[in-house]
Amino acid sequence: MTFISVAAAMYNGTFQKRNRKKYCLQILKLPPAAAQEGNFRQAVRYLYLYSLDLLHRKGMVVMMADKTNADYLRELRGNPYYKTFSLLTLAYEYVWFGHMNLGKEQFDELNGRFVAFKNELK
């Protein structure tokens, strides 16, 4: 099962609760594994999806398979995390949809921003 299929199942109500903890532990391994393989674009995608998952668990957005990034930003409007998340969304869209190739230094900088965002949410 891929991250996206698991996430879609979770947020559409078909994912069993006992699998939640296992899923959370597995998803934390995905970005570093992709980065270690040199697949920085995929690592950024995993970091972005993990950030969405955190926002969902905090009740700030409702994650659903058919929503767009713009939908999530609309949900966050007025939230103190909006600006940071909008910048992460812009970076993610450049990397993923713009097929931007990242070097290790660029990835490390962006990864640091995602980590800081995760720490802010805790």
JSON list of C-alpha atoms in Angstrom, two decimals:
[
{"chain": "A", "resi": 1, "resn": "MET", "atom": "CA", "xyz": [0.00, 0.00, 0.00]},
{"chain": "A", "resi": 2, "resn": "THR", "atom": "CA", "xyz": [1.33, 3.45, -0.84]},
{"chain": "A", "resi": 3, "resn": "PHE", "atom": "CA", "xyz": [1.13, 6.49, 1.40]},
{"chain": "A", "resi": 4, "resn": "ILE", "atom": "CA", "xyz": [-1.59, 7.99, -0.76]},
{"chain": "A", "resi": 5, "resn": "SER", "atom": "CA", "xyz": [-3.78, 4.90, -0.76]},
{"chain": "A", "resi": 6, "resn": "VAL", "atom": "CA", "xyz": [-3.40, 4.53, 3.02]},
{"chain": "A", "resi": 7, "resn": "ALA", "atom": "CA", "xyz": [-4.13, 8.23, 3.55]},
{"chain": "A", "resi": 8, "resn": "ALA", "atom": "CA", "xyz": [-7.19, 8.07, 1.31]},
{"chain": "A", "resi": 9, "resn": "ALA", "atom": "CA", "xyz": [-8.48, 5.01, 3.16]},
{"chain": "A", "resi": 10, "resn": "MET", "atom": "CA", "xyz": [-7.88, 6.70, 6.52]},
{"chain": "A", "resi": 11, "resn": "TYR", "atom": "CA", "xyz": [-9.73, 9.85, 5.70]},
{"chain": "A", "resi": 12, "resn": "ASN", "atom": "CA", "xyz": [-12.57, 8.17, 3.87]},
{"chain": "A", "resi": 13, "resn": "GLY", "atom": "CA", "xyz": [-13.33, 6.00, 6.90]},
{"chain": "A", "resi": 14, "resn": "THR", "atom": "CA", "xyz": [-12.17, 2.58, 5.65]},
{"chain": "A", "resi": 15, "resn": "PHE", "atom": "CA", "xyz": [-8.88, 2.43, 7.55]},
{"chain": "A", "resi": 16, "resn": "GLN", "atom": "CA", "xyz": [-9.09, 0.42, 10.76]},
{"chain": "A", "resi": 17, "resn": "LYS", "atom": "CA", "xyz": [-8.07, 2.26, 13.93]},
{"chain": "A", "resi": 18, "resn": "ARG", "atom": "CA", "xyz": [-5.63, -0.45, 15.00]},
{"chain": "A", "resi": 19, "resn": "ASN", "atom": "CA", "xyz": [-3.59, 0.22, 11.87]},
{"chain": "A", "resi": 20, "resn": "ARG", "atom": "CA", "xyz": [-3.25, 3.95, 12.65]},
{"chain": "A", "resi": 21, "resn": "LYS", "atom": "CA", "xyz": [-0.22, 3.61, 14.94]},
{"chain": "A", "resi": 22, "resn": "LYS", "atom": "CA", "xyz": [1.54, 1.27, 12.50]},
{"chain": "A", "resi": 23, "resn": "TYR", "atom": "CA", "xyz": [0.82, 3.69, 9.66]},
{"chain": "A", "resi": 24, "resn": "CYS", "atom": "CA", "xyz": [2.19, 6.69, 11.59]},
{"chain": "A", "resi": 25, "resn": "LEU", "atom": "CA", "xyz": [5.43, 4.86, 12.37]},
{"chain": "A", "resi": 26, "resn": "GLN", "atom": "CA", "xyz": [5.85, 3.80, 8.74]},
{"chain": "A", "resi": 27, "resn": "ILE", "atom": "CA", "xyz": [5.18, 7.23, 7.28]},
{"chain": "A", "resi": 28, "resn": "LEU", "atom": "CA", "xyz": [7.95, 8.78, 9.36]},
{"chain": "A", "resi": 29, "resn": "LYS", "atom": "CA", "xyz": [10.44, 6.48, 7.60]},
{"chain": "A", "resi": 30, "resn": "LEU", "atom": "CA", "xyz": [9.41, 7.46, 4.06]},
{"chain": "A", "resi": 31, "resn": "PRO", "atom": "CA", "xyz": [11.02, 10.92, 3.65]},
{"chain": "A", "resi": 32, "resn": "PRO", "atom": "CA", "xyz": [14.47, 9.93, 4.98]},
{"chain": "A", "resi": 33, "resn": "ALA", "atom": "CA", "xyz": [14.44, 6.70, 2.95]},
{"chain": "A", "resi": 34, "resn": "ALA", "atom": "CA", "xyz": [13.60, 8.57, -0.27]},
{"chain": "A", "resi": 35, "resn": "ALA", "atom": "CA", "xyz": [16.24, 11.23, 0.47]},
{"chain": "A", "resi": 36, "resn": "GLN", "atom": "CA", "xyz": [18.86, 8.58, 1.20]},
{"chain": "A", "resi": 37, "resn": "GLU", "atom": "CA", "xyz": [18.16, 7.10, -2.23]},
{"chain": "A", "resi": 38, "resn": "GLY", "atom": "CA", "xyz": [18.66, 10.56, -3.75]},
{"chain": "A", "resi": 39, "resn": "ASN", "atom": "CA", "xyz": [14.97, 10.89, -4.63]},
{"chain": "A", "resi": 40, "resn": "PHE", "atom": "CA", "xyz": [14.56, 14.35, -3.13]},
{"chain": "A", "resi": 41, "resn": "ARG", "atom": "CA", "xyz": [11.37, 15.16, -5.07]},
{"chain": "A", "resi": 42, "resn": "GLN", "atom": "CA", "xyz": [9.63, 12.09, -3.60]},
{"chain": "A", "resi": 43, "resn": "ALA", "atom": "CA", "xyz": [10.97, 12.94, -0.14]},
{"chain": "A", "resi": 44, "resn": "VAL", "atom": "CA", "xyz": [9.44, 16.44, -0.41]},
{"chain": "A", "resi": 45, "resn": "ARG", "atom": "CA", "xyz": [6.13, 14.89, -1.46]},
{"chain": "A", "resi": 46, "resn": "TYR", "atom": "CA", "xyz": [6.15, 12.64, 1.61]},
{"chain": "A", "resi": 47, "resn": "LEU", "atom": "CA", "xyz": [7.02, 15.60, 3.86]},
{"chain": "A", "resi": 48, "resn": "TYR", "atom": "CA", "xyz": [4.14, 17.62, 2.44]},
{"chain": "A", "resi": 49, "resn": "LEU", "atom": "CA", "xyz": [1.65, 14.79, 2.82]},
{"chain": "A", "resi": 50, "resn": "TYR", "atom": "CA", "xyz": [2.87, 14.19, 6.36]},
{"chain": "A", "resi": 51, "resn": "SER", "atom": "CA", "xyz": [2.31, 17.89, 7.12]},
{"chain": "A", "resi": 52, "resn": "LEU", "atom": "CA", "xyz": [-1.25, 17.60, 5.83]},
{"chain": "A", "resi": 53, "resn": "ASP", "atom": "CA", "xyz": [-1.72, 14.57, 8.05]},
{"chain": "A", "resi": 54, "resn": "LEU", "atom": "CA", "xyz": [-0.51, 16.55, 11.08]},
{"chain": "A", "resi": 55, "resn": "LEU", "atom": "CA", "xyz": [-2.91, 19.39, 10.28]},
{"chain": "A", "resi": 56, "resn": "HIS", "atom": "CA", "xyz": [-5.71, 16.86, 9.95]},
{"chain": "A", "resi": 57, "resn": "ARG", "atom": "CA", "xyz": [-4.90, 15.22, 13.29]},
{"chain": "A", "resi": 58, "resn": "LYS", "atom": "CA", "xyz": [-4.89, 18.67, 14.93]},
{"chain": "A", "resi": 59, "resn": "GLY", "atom": "CA", "xyz": [-8.37, 19.32, 13.52]},
{"chain": "A", "resi": 60, "resn": "MET", "atom": "CA", "xyz": [-7.22, 22.24, 11.36]},
{"chain": "A", "resi": 61, "resn": "VAL", "atom": "CA", "xyz": [-8.09, 20.62, 8.01]},
{"chain": "A", "resi": 62, "resn": "VAL", "atom": "CA", "xyz": [-10.11, 17.63, 6.91]},
{"chain": "A", "resi": 63, "resn": "MET", "atom": "CA", "xyz": [-7.91, 15.51, 4.69]},
{"chain": "A", "resi": 64, "resn": "MET", "atom": "CA", "xyz": [-9.72, 13.89, 1.79]},
{"chain": "A", "resi": 65, "resn": "ALA", "atom": "CA", "xyz": [-8.46, 12.26, -1.39]},
{"chain": "A", "resi": 66, "resn": "ASP", "atom": "CA", "xyz": [-10.34, 14.65, -3.71]},
{"chain": "A", "resi": 67, "resn": "LYS", "atom": "CA", "xyz": [-9.20, 17.92, -2.13]},
{"chain": "A", "resi": 68, "resn": "THR", "atom": "CA", "xyz": [-6.65, 20.22, -3.69]},
{"chain": "A", "resi": 69, "resn": "ASN", "atom": "CA", "xyz": [-3.86, 22.12, -1.97]},
{"chain": "A", "resi": 70, "resn": "ALA", "atom": "CA", "xyz": [-5.91, 25.28, -2.50]},
{"chain": "A", "resi": 71, "resn": "ASP", "atom": "CA", "xyz": [-8.79, 23.65, -0.60]},
{"chain": "A", "resi": 72, "resn": "TYR", "atom": "CA", "xyz": [-6.52, 22.99, 2.37]},
{"chain": "A", "resi": 73, "resn": "LEU", "atom": "CA", "xyz": [-5.20, 26.55, 2.30]},
{"chain": "A", "resi": 74, "resn": "ARG", "atom": "CA", "xyz": [-8.78, 27.88, 2.31]},
{"chain": "A", "resi": 75, "resn": "GLU", "atom": "CA", "xyz": [-9.50, 25.77, 5.38]},
{"chain": "A", "resi": 76, "resn": "LEU", "atom": "CA", "xyz": [-6.47, 27.24, 7.14]},
{"chain": "A", "resi": 77, "resn": "ARG", "atom": "CA", "xyz": [-7.24, 30.86, 6.28]},
{"chain": "A", "resi": 78, "resn": "GLY", "atom": "CA", "xyz": [-7.16, 32.89, 9.49]},
{"chain": "A", "resi": 79, "resn": "ASN", "atom": "CA", "xyz": [-5.16, 30.19, 11.29]},
{"chain": "A", "resi": 80, "resn": "PRO", "atom": "CA", "xyz": [-1.76, 31.19, 12.70]},
{"chain": "A", "resi": 81, "resn": "TYR", "atom": "CA", "xyz": [-0.15, 28.37, 10.68]},
{"chain": "A", "resi": 82, "resn": "TYR", "atom": "CA", "xyz": [-1.56, 29.57, 7.37]},
{"chain": "A", "resi": 83, "resn": "LYS", "atom": "CA", "xyz": [1.44, 31.62, 6.24]},
{"chain": "A", "resi": 84, "resn": "THR", "atom": "CA", "xyz": [4.01, 28.93, 7.00]},
{"chain": "A", "resi": 85, "resn": "PHE", "atom": "CA", "xyz": [1.91, 26.21, 5.40]},
{"chain": "A", "resi": 86, "resn": "SER", "atom": "CA", "xyz": [1.22, 28.34, 2.33]},
{"chain": "A", "resi": 87, "resn": "LEU", "atom": "CA", "xyz": [4.99, 28.77, 1.81]},
{"chain": "A", "resi": 88, "resn": "LEU", "atom": "CA", "xyz": [5.52, 25.03, 2.22]},
{"chain": "A", "resi": 89, "resn": "THR", "atom": "CA", "xyz": [2.70, 24.41, -0.26]},
{"chain": "A", "resi": 90, "resn": "LEU", "atom": "CA", "xyz": [4.30, 26.74, -2.79]},
{"chain": "A", "resi": 91, "resn": "ALA", "atom": "CA", "xyz": [7.67, 25.01, -2.41]},
{"chain": "A", "resi": 92, "resn": "TYR", "atom": "CA", "xyz": [6.03, 21.58, -2.70]},
{"chain": "A", "resi": 93, "resn": "GLU", "atom": "CA", "xyz": [4.16, 22.58, -5.84]},
{"chain": "A", "resi": 94, "resn": "TYR", "atom": "CA", "xyz": [7.33, 23.88, -7.48]},
{"chain": "A", "resi": 95, "resn": "VAL", "atom": "CA", "xyz": [9.16, 20.68, -6.66]},
{"chain": "A", "resi": 96, "resn": "TRP", "atom": "CA", "xyz": [6.43, 18.16, -7.38]},
{"chain": "A", "resi": 97, "resn": "PHE", "atom": "CA", "xyz": [4.30, 19.65, -10.13]},
{"chain": "A", "resi": 98, "resn": "GLY", "atom": "CA", "xyz": [7.09, 21.76, -11.62]},
{"chain": "A", "resi": 99, "resn": "HIS", "atom": "CA", "xyz": [9.36, 18.70, -11.73]},
{"chain": "A", "resi": 100, "resn": "MET", "atom": "CA", "xyz": [12.08, 20.74, -10.03]},
{"chain": "A", "resi": 101, "resn": "ASN", "atom": "CA", "xyz": [15.17, 18.69, -9.35]},
{"chain": "A", "resi": 102, "resn": "LEU", "atom": "CA", "xyz": [16.69, 19.34, -5.96]},
{"chain": "A", "resi": 103, "resn": "GLY", "atom": "CA", "xyz": [20.23, 18.90, -4.81]},
{"chain": "A", "resi": 104, "resn": "LYS", "atom": "CA", "xyz": [21.02, 17.67, -1.32]},
{"chain": "A", "resi": 105, "resn": "GLU", "atom": "CA", "xyz": [21.61, 21.19, 0.00]},
{"chain": "A", "resi": 106, "resn": "GLN", "atom": "CA", "xyz": [18.28, 22.44, -1.36]},
{"chain": "A", "resi": 107, "resn": "PHE", "atom": "CA", "xyz": [16.49, 19.42, 0.05]},
{"chain": "A", "resi": 108, "resn": "ASP", "atom": "CA", "xyz": [18.14, 19.85, 3.45]},
{"chain": "A", "resi": 109, "resn": "GLU", "atom": "CA", "xyz": [16.97, 23.47, 3.60]},
{"chain": "A", "resi": 110, "resn": "LEU", "atom": "CA", "xyz": [13.41, 22.57, 2.64]},
{"chain": "A", "resi": 111, "resn": "ASN", "atom": "CA", "xyz": [13.41, 19.58, 4.98]},
{"chain": "A", "resi": 112, "resn": "GLY", "atom": "CA", "xyz": [14.42, 21.95, 7.80]},
{"chain": "A", "resi": 113, "resn": "ARG", "atom": "CA", "xyz": [11.38, 24.10, 7.06]},
{"chain": "A", "resi": 114, "resn": "PHE", "atom": "CA", "xyz": [9.08, 21.07, 7.22]},
{"chain": "A", "resi": 115, "resn": "VAL", "atom": "CA", "xyz": [10.68, 19.94, 10.48]},
{"chain": "A", "resi": 116, "resn": "ALA", "atom": "CA", "xyz": [10.24, 23.43, 11.97]},
{"chain": "A", "resi": 117, "resn": "PHE", "atom": "CA", "xyz": [6.58, 23.41, 10.91]},
{"chain": "A", "resi": 118, "resn": "LYS", "atom": "CA", "xyz": [6.07, 19.98, 12.49]},
{"chain": "A", "resi": 119, "resn": "ASN", "atom": "CA", "xyz": [7.65, 21.24, 15.73]},
{"chain": "A", "resi": 120, "resn": "GLU", "atom": "CA", "xyz": [5.44, 24.35, 15.71]},
{"chain": "A", "resi": 121, "resn": "LEU", "atom": "CA", "xyz": [2.34, 22.17, 15.51]},
{"chain": "A", "resi": 122, "resn": "LYS", "atom": "CA", "xyz": [3.26, 20.09, 18.56]}
]
